[in-house]
Short mmCIF file of C-alpha atoms in Angstrom, two decimals:
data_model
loop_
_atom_site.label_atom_id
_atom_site.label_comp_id
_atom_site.label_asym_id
_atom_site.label_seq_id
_atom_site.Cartn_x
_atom_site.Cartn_y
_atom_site.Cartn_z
CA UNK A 23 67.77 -14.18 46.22
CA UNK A 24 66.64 -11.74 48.58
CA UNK A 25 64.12 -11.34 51.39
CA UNK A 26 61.86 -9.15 53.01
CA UNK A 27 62.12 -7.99 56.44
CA UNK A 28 59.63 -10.64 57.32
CA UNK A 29 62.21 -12.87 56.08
CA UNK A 30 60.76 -14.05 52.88
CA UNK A 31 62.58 -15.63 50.23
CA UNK A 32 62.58 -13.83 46.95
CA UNK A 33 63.63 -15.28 43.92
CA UNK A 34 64.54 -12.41 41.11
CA UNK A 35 65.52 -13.64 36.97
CA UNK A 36 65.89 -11.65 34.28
CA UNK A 37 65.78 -13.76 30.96
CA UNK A 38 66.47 -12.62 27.67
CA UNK A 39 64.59 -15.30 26.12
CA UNK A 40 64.91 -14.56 22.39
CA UNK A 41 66.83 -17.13 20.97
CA UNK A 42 64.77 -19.97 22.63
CA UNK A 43 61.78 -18.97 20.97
CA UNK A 44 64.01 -19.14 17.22
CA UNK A 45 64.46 -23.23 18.03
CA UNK A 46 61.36 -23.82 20.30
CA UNK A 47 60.84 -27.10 19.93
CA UNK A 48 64.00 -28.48 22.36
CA UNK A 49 64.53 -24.71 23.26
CA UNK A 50 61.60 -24.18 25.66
CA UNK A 51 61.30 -27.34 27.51
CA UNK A 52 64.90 -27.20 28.34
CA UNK A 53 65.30 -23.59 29.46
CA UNK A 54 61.91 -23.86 31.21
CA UNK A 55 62.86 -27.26 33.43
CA UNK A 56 66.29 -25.49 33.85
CA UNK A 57 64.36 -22.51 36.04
CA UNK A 58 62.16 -25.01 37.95
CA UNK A 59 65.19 -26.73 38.80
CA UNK A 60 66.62 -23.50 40.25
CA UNK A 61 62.56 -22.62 42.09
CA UNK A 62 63.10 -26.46 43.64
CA UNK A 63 66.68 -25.87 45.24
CA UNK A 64 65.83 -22.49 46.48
CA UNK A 65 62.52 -22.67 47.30
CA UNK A 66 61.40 -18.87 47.19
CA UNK A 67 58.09 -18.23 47.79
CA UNK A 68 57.99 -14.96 45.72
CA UNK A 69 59.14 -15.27 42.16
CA UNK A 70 59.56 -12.32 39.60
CA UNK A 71 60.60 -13.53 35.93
CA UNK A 72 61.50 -10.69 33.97
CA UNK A 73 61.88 -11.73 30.17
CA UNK A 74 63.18 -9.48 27.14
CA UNK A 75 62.62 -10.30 23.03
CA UNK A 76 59.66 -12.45 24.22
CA UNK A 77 58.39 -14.40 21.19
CA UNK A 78 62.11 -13.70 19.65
CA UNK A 79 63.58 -11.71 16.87
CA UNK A 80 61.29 -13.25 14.57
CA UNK A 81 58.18 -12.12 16.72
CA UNK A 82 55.51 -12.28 13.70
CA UNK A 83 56.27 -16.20 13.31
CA UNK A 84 57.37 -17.10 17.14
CA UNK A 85 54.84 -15.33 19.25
CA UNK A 86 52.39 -18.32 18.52
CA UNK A 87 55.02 -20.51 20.66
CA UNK A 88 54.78 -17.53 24.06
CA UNK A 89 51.84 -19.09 25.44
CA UNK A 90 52.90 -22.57 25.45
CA UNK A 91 56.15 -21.15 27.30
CA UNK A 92 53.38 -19.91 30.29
CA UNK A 93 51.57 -22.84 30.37
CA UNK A 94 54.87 -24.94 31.02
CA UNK A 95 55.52 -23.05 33.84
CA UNK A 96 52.00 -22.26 35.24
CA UNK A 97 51.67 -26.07 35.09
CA UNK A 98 54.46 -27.10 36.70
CA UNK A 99 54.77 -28.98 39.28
CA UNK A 100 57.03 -26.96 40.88
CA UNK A 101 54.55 -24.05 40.97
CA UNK A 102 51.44 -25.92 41.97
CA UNK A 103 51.75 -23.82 45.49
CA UNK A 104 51.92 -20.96 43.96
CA UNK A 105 48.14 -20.04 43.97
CA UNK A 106 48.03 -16.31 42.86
CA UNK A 107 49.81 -15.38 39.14
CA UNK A 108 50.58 -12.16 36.97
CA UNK A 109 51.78 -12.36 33.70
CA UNK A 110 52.32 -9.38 31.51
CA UNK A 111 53.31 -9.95 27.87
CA UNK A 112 53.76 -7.16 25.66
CA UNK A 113 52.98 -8.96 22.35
CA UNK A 114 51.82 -6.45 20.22
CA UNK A 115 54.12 -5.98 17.23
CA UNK A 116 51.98 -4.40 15.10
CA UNK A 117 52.25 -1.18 17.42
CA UNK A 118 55.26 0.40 16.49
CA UNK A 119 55.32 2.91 19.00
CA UNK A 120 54.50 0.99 22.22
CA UNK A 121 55.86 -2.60 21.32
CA UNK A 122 58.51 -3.33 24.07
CA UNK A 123 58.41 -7.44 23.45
CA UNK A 124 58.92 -7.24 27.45
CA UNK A 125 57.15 -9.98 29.92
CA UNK A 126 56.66 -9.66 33.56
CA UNK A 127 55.69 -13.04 34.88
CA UNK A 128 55.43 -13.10 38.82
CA UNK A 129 54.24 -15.94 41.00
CA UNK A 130 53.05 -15.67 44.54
CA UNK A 131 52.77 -19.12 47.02
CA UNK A 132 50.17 -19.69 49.14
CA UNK A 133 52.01 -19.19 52.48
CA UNK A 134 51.56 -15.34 51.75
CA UNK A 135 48.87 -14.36 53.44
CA UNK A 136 48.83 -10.17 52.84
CA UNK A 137 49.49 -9.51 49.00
CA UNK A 138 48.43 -6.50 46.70
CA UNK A 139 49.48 -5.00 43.74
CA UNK A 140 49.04 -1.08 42.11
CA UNK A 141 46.59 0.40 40.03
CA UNK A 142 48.44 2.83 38.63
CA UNK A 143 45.04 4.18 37.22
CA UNK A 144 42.97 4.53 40.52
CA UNK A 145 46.49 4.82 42.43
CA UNK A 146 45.90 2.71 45.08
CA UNK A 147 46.31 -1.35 46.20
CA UNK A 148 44.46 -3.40 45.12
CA UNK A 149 44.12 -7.35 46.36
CA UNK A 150 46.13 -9.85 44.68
CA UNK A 151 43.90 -13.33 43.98
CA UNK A 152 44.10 -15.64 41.49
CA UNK A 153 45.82 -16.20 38.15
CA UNK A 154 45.65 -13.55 35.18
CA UNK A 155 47.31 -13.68 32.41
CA UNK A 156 47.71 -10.04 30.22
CA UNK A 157 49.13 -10.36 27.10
CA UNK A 158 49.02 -8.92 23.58
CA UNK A 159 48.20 -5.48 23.64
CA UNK A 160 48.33 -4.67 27.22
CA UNK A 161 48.16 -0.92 26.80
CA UNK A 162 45.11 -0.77 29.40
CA UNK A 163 46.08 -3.08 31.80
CA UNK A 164 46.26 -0.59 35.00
CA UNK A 165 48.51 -2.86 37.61
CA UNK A 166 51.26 -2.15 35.39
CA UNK A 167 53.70 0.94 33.66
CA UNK A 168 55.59 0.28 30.42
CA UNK A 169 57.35 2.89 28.72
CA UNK A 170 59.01 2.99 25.58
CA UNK A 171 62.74 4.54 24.82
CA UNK A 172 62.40 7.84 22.74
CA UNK A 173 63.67 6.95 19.37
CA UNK A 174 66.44 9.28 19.33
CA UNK A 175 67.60 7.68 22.48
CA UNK A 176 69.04 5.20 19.65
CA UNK A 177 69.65 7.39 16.70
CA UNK A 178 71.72 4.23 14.85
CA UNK A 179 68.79 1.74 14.92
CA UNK A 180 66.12 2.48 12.54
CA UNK A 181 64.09 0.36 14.90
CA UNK A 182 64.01 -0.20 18.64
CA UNK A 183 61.77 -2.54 21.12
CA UNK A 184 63.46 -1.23 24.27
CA UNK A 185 61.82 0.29 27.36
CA UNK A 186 60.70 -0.81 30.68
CA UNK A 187 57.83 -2.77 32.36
CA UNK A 188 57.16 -1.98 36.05
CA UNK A 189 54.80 -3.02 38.69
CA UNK A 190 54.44 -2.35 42.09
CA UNK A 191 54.11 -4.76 44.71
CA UNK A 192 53.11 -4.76 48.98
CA UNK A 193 53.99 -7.59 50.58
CA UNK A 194 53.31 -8.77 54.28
CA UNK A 195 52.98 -4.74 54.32
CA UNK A 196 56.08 -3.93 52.33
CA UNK A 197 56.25 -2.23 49.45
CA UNK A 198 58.53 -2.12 46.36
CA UNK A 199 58.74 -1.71 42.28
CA UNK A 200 59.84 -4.49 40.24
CA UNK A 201 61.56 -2.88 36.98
CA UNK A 202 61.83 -4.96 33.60
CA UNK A 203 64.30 -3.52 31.37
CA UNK A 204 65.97 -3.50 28.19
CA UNK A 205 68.61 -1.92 26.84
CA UNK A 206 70.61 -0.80 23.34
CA UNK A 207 73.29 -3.18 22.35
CA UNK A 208 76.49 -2.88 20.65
CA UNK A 209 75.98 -3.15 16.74
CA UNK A 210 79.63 -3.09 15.96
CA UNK A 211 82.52 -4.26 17.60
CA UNK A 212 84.71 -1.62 15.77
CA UNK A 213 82.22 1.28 16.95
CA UNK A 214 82.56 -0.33 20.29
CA UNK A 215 86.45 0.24 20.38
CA UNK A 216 86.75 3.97 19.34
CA UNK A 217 86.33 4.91 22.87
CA UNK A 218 84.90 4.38 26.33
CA UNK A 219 82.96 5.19 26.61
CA UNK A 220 81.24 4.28 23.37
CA UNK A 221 78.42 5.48 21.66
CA UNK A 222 76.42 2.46 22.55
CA UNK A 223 77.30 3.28 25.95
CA UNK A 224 76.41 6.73 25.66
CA UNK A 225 73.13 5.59 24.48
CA UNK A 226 72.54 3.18 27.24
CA UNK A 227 73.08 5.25 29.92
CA UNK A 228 71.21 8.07 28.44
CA UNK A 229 68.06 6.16 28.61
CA UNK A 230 68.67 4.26 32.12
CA UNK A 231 69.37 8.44 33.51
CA UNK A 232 66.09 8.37 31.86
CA UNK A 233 64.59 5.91 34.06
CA UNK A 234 66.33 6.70 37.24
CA UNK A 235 64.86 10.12 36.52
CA UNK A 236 61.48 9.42 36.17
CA UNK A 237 61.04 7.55 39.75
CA UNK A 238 62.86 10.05 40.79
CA UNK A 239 60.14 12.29 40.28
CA UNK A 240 57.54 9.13 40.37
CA UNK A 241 53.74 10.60 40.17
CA UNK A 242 53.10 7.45 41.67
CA UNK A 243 55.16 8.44 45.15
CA UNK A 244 58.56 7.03 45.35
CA UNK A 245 59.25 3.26 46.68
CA UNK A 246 61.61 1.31 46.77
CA UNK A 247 62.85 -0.31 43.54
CA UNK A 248 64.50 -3.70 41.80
CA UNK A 249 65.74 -3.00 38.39
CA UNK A 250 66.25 -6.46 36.61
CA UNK A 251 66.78 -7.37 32.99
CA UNK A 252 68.97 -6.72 29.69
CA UNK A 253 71.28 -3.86 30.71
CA UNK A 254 73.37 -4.90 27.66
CA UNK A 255 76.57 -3.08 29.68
CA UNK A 256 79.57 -4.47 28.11
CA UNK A 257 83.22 -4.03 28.97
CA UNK A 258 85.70 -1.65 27.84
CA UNK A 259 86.36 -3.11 24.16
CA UNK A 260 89.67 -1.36 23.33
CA UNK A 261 90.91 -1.93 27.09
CA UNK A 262 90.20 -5.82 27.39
CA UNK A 263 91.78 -6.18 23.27
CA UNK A 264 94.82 -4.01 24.20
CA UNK A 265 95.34 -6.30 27.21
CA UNK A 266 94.57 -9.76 25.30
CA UNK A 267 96.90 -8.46 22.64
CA UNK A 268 99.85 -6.88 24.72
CA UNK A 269 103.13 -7.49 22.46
CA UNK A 270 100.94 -8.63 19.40
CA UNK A 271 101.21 -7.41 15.89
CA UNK A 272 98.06 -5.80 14.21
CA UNK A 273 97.26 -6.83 10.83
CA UNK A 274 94.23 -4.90 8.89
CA UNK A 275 92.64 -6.89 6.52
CA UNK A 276 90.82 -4.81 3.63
CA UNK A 277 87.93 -5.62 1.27
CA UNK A 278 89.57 -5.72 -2.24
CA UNK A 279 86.50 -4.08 -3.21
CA UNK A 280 86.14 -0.65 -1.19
CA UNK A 281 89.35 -0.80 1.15
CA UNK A 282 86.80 -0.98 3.92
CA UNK A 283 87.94 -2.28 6.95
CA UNK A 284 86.96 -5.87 7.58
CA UNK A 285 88.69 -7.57 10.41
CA UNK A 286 91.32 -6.73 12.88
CA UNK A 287 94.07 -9.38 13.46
CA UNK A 288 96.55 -9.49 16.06
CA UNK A 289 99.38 -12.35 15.61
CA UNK A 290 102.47 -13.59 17.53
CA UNK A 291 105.95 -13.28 16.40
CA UNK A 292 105.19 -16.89 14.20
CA UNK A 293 102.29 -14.98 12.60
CA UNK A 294 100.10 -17.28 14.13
CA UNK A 295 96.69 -15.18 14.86
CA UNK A 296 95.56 -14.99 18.60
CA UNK A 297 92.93 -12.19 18.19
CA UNK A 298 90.30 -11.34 15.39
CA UNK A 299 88.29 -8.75 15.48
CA UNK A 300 85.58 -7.82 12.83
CA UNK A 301 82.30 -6.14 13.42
CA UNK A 302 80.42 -8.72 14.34
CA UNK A 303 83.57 -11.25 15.50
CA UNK A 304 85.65 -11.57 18.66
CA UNK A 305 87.77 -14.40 18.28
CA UNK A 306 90.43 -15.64 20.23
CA UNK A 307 92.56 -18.73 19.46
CA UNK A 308 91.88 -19.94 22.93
CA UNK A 309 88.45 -18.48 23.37
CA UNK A 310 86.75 -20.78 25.77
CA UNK A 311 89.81 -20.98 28.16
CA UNK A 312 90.42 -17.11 27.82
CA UNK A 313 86.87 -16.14 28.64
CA UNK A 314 85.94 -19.25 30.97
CA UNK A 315 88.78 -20.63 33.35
CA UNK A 316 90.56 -20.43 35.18
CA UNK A 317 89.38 -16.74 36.31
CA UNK A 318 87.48 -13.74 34.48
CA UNK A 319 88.71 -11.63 37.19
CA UNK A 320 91.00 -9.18 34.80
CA UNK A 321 88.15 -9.27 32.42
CA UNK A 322 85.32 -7.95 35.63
CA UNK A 323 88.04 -4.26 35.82
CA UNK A 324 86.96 -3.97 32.27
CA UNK A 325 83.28 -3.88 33.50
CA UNK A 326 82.77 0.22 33.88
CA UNK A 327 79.31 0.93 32.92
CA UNK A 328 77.67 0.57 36.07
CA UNK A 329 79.81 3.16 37.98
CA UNK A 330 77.83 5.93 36.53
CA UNK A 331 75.21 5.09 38.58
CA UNK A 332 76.31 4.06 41.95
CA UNK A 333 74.61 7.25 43.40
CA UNK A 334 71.35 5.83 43.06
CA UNK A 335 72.01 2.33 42.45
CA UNK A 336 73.93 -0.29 44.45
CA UNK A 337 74.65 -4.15 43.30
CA UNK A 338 75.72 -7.18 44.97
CA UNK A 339 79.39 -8.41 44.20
CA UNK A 340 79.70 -10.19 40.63
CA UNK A 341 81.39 -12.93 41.00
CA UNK A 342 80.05 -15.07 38.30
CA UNK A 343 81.71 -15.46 34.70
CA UNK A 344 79.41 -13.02 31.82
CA UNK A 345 76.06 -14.08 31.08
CA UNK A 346 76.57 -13.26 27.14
CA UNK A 347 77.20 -14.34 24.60
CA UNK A 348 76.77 -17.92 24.97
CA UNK A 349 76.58 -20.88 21.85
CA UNK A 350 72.87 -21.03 20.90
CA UNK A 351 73.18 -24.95 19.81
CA UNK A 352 71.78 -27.46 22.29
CA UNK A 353 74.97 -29.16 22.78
CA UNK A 354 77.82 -26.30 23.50
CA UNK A 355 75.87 -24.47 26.05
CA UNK A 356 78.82 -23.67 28.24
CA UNK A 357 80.69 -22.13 25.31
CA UNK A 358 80.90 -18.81 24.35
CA UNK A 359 80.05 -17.22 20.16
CA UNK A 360 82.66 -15.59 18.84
CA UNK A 361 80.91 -12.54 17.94
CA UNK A 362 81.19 -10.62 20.84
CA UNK A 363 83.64 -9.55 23.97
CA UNK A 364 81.83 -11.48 26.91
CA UNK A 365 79.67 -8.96 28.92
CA UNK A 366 78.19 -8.97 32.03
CA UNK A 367 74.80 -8.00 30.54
CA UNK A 368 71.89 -9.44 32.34
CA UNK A 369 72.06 -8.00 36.17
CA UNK A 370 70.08 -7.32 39.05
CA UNK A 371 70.34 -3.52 40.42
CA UNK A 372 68.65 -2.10 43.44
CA UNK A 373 67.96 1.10 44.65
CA UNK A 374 69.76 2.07 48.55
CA UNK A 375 66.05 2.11 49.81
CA UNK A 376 65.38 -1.60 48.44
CA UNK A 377 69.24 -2.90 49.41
CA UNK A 378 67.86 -1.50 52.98
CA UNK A 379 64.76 -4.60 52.76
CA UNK A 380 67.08 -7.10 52.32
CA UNK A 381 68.06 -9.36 55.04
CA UNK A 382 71.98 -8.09 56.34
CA UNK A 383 72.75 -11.28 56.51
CA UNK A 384 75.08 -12.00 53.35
CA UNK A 385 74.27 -15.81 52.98
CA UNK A 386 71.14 -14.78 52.73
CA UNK A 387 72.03 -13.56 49.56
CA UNK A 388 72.43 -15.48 46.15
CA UNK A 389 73.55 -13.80 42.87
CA UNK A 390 74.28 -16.06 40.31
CA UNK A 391 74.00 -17.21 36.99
CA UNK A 392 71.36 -19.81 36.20
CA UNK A 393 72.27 -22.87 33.88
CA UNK A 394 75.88 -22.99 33.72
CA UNK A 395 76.17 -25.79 32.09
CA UNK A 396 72.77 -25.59 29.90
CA UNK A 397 71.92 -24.07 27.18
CA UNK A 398 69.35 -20.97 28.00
CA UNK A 399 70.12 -19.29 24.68
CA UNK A 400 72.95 -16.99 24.15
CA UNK A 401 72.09 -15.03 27.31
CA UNK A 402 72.47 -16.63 30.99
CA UNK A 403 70.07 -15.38 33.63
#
């Protein structure tokens, strides 16, 4: 929650929204009140909703349930004052090469008198009125930039939706970029331990260097810039298991088949296991407590992926538990899977220039998780 210099209440979310859209039926009415809760108690009157895996992982059979996730929230209650609307849904699957499954959604109340958006074709402002809604293939749409990842950004995954979605905003005269983006995840919790940092991480930073490059150089001139969504920036791996398993005894467990390497155990001196490691598992015997109370503060010195870029980006203190992976299943959505380290993946970076529009002071200022104790899918925004 930031604010202009005109002191204007801002309300940023990134959302990876995939899993809600593969139960929709409970999934979207609960995440959706769960964000108009959050638009009641702070009462912004700028809102920027920036979504990754819209329509899910299943996109051919869930995209059909996207548009009844906008119409929930364009009519809302809680939005009825918000008079002017853009919505940017990259829906197009079919396009290989430019499908991002990215969604901008921004809403703009009436008490806003001097609001325009860019035309990145005619490169100027242009007036912001009324409520339009851009989705499928939005190749052409000019008030926005998307940009897909190189493939050999990810050489592991034969297939990638990541990239960014950017638009560029004046408001009451001041002028910034809002930055949608999505990240390359961790495939393999073995790969993940070999070093730090990782290949994954490697990748991840390759393509965000990337980014940071390309305003850097912006054709566009530069401004100043919010950079919200799926960073998927996880923790040391082999750090935070050497420190959960300090005095343990490893135990490799083998497929009978191949000898390949299946899971990693770690047990006490009465064999009983405490940590289990397999590609796609991270489970400790007292997972919830371990990862939820009383403090994640030894697992946040694990959290190194953002210090690569603290020359040209800045974020406000973290002081919230990791926003993935949470349960998917209505009922345990303060619990964490056990397929993953938890990560601090979903954040909210800003350039120095944009830290600079922000109000100094600091209880001005709200970075949070939303939905603690709801389920929003297994990411928290």
């Amino acid at each position: 929650m930031g604010s202009t210099p005109k002191t204007i209440p801002i309300l940023l979310v990134t959302a990876n929204v995939g899993s809600i859209f593969e139960d929709p039926e409970p999934m979207l009415k609960i995440w959706t009140e769960e964000f108009l809760a959050t638009v009641s108690k702070l009462n912004p009157k700028f809102i920027a909703l920036h979504c990754q895996e819209v329509g899910g992982k299943n996109y051919e059979n869930s995209m059909r349930h996207v548009e009844d996730f906008v119409n929930l929230l364009m009519q809302s209650n809680e939005l009825r004052l918000f008079d002017r609307v853009r919505v940017y849904l990259d829906e197009d699957y079919s396009s290989a090469e430019n499908f991002t499954a990215l969604g901008n959604v921004y809403f703009v109340h009436e008490s806003i008198e001097n609001v325009m958006i860019w035309n990145f074709k005619e490169l100027e402002f242009e007036a912001c009125s009324g409520k339009e809604i851009h989705s499928g293939n939005i190749e052409s749409v000019v008030t926005k930039e998307k940009a897909k990842f190189p493939q050999d950004f990810f050489p592991k995954c034969k297939w990638s939706r990541k990239g960014f979605l950017r638009t560029r905003w004046s408001i009451e005269g001041t002028v910034f970029d809002l930055i949608n983006i999505h990240l390359f995840h961790d495939a393999s919790n073995f790969i993940a331990m070999e070093e730090f940092p990782s290949v994954y991480c490697k990748n991840r930073r390759r393509a965000l260097e990337h980014t940071l490059q390309r305003f850097h150089d912006d054709e566009y001139g530069k401004a100043p810039y919010f950079l919200f969504g799926d960073f998927n920036f996880r923790t040391d791996t082999d750090a935070v298991v050497k420190k959960l398993t300090d005095g343990l005894r490893t135990v490799h467990v083998q497929n009978n088949k191949n000898n390949e390497l299946t899971k990693l155990q770690y047990t006490n001196e009465e064999s009983e296991v405490i940590l289990t490691v397999g590609k796609k598992e991270f489970n400790h015997s007292d997972h919830q407590n371990i990862f939820l109370n009383p403090s994640v503060t030894y697992l946040k010195s694990f959290d190194k992926e953002m210090s690569a870029f603290e020359d040209n980006l800045t974020e406000y203190p973290v002081t919230f538990q990791p926003s993935y992976p949470f349960e998917e299943s209505v009922g345990k959505g303060s619990c964490y899977m056990q397929t993953r380290c938890p990560a601090w993946c979903d954040r909210v970076l800003i350039s120095h220039a944009a830290k600079a529009l922000i109000a100094e002071e600091t209880d001005n200022v709200i970075y949070d998780l939303m939905g603690r104790n709801t389920c929003m899918g297994d990411h928290k925004v």
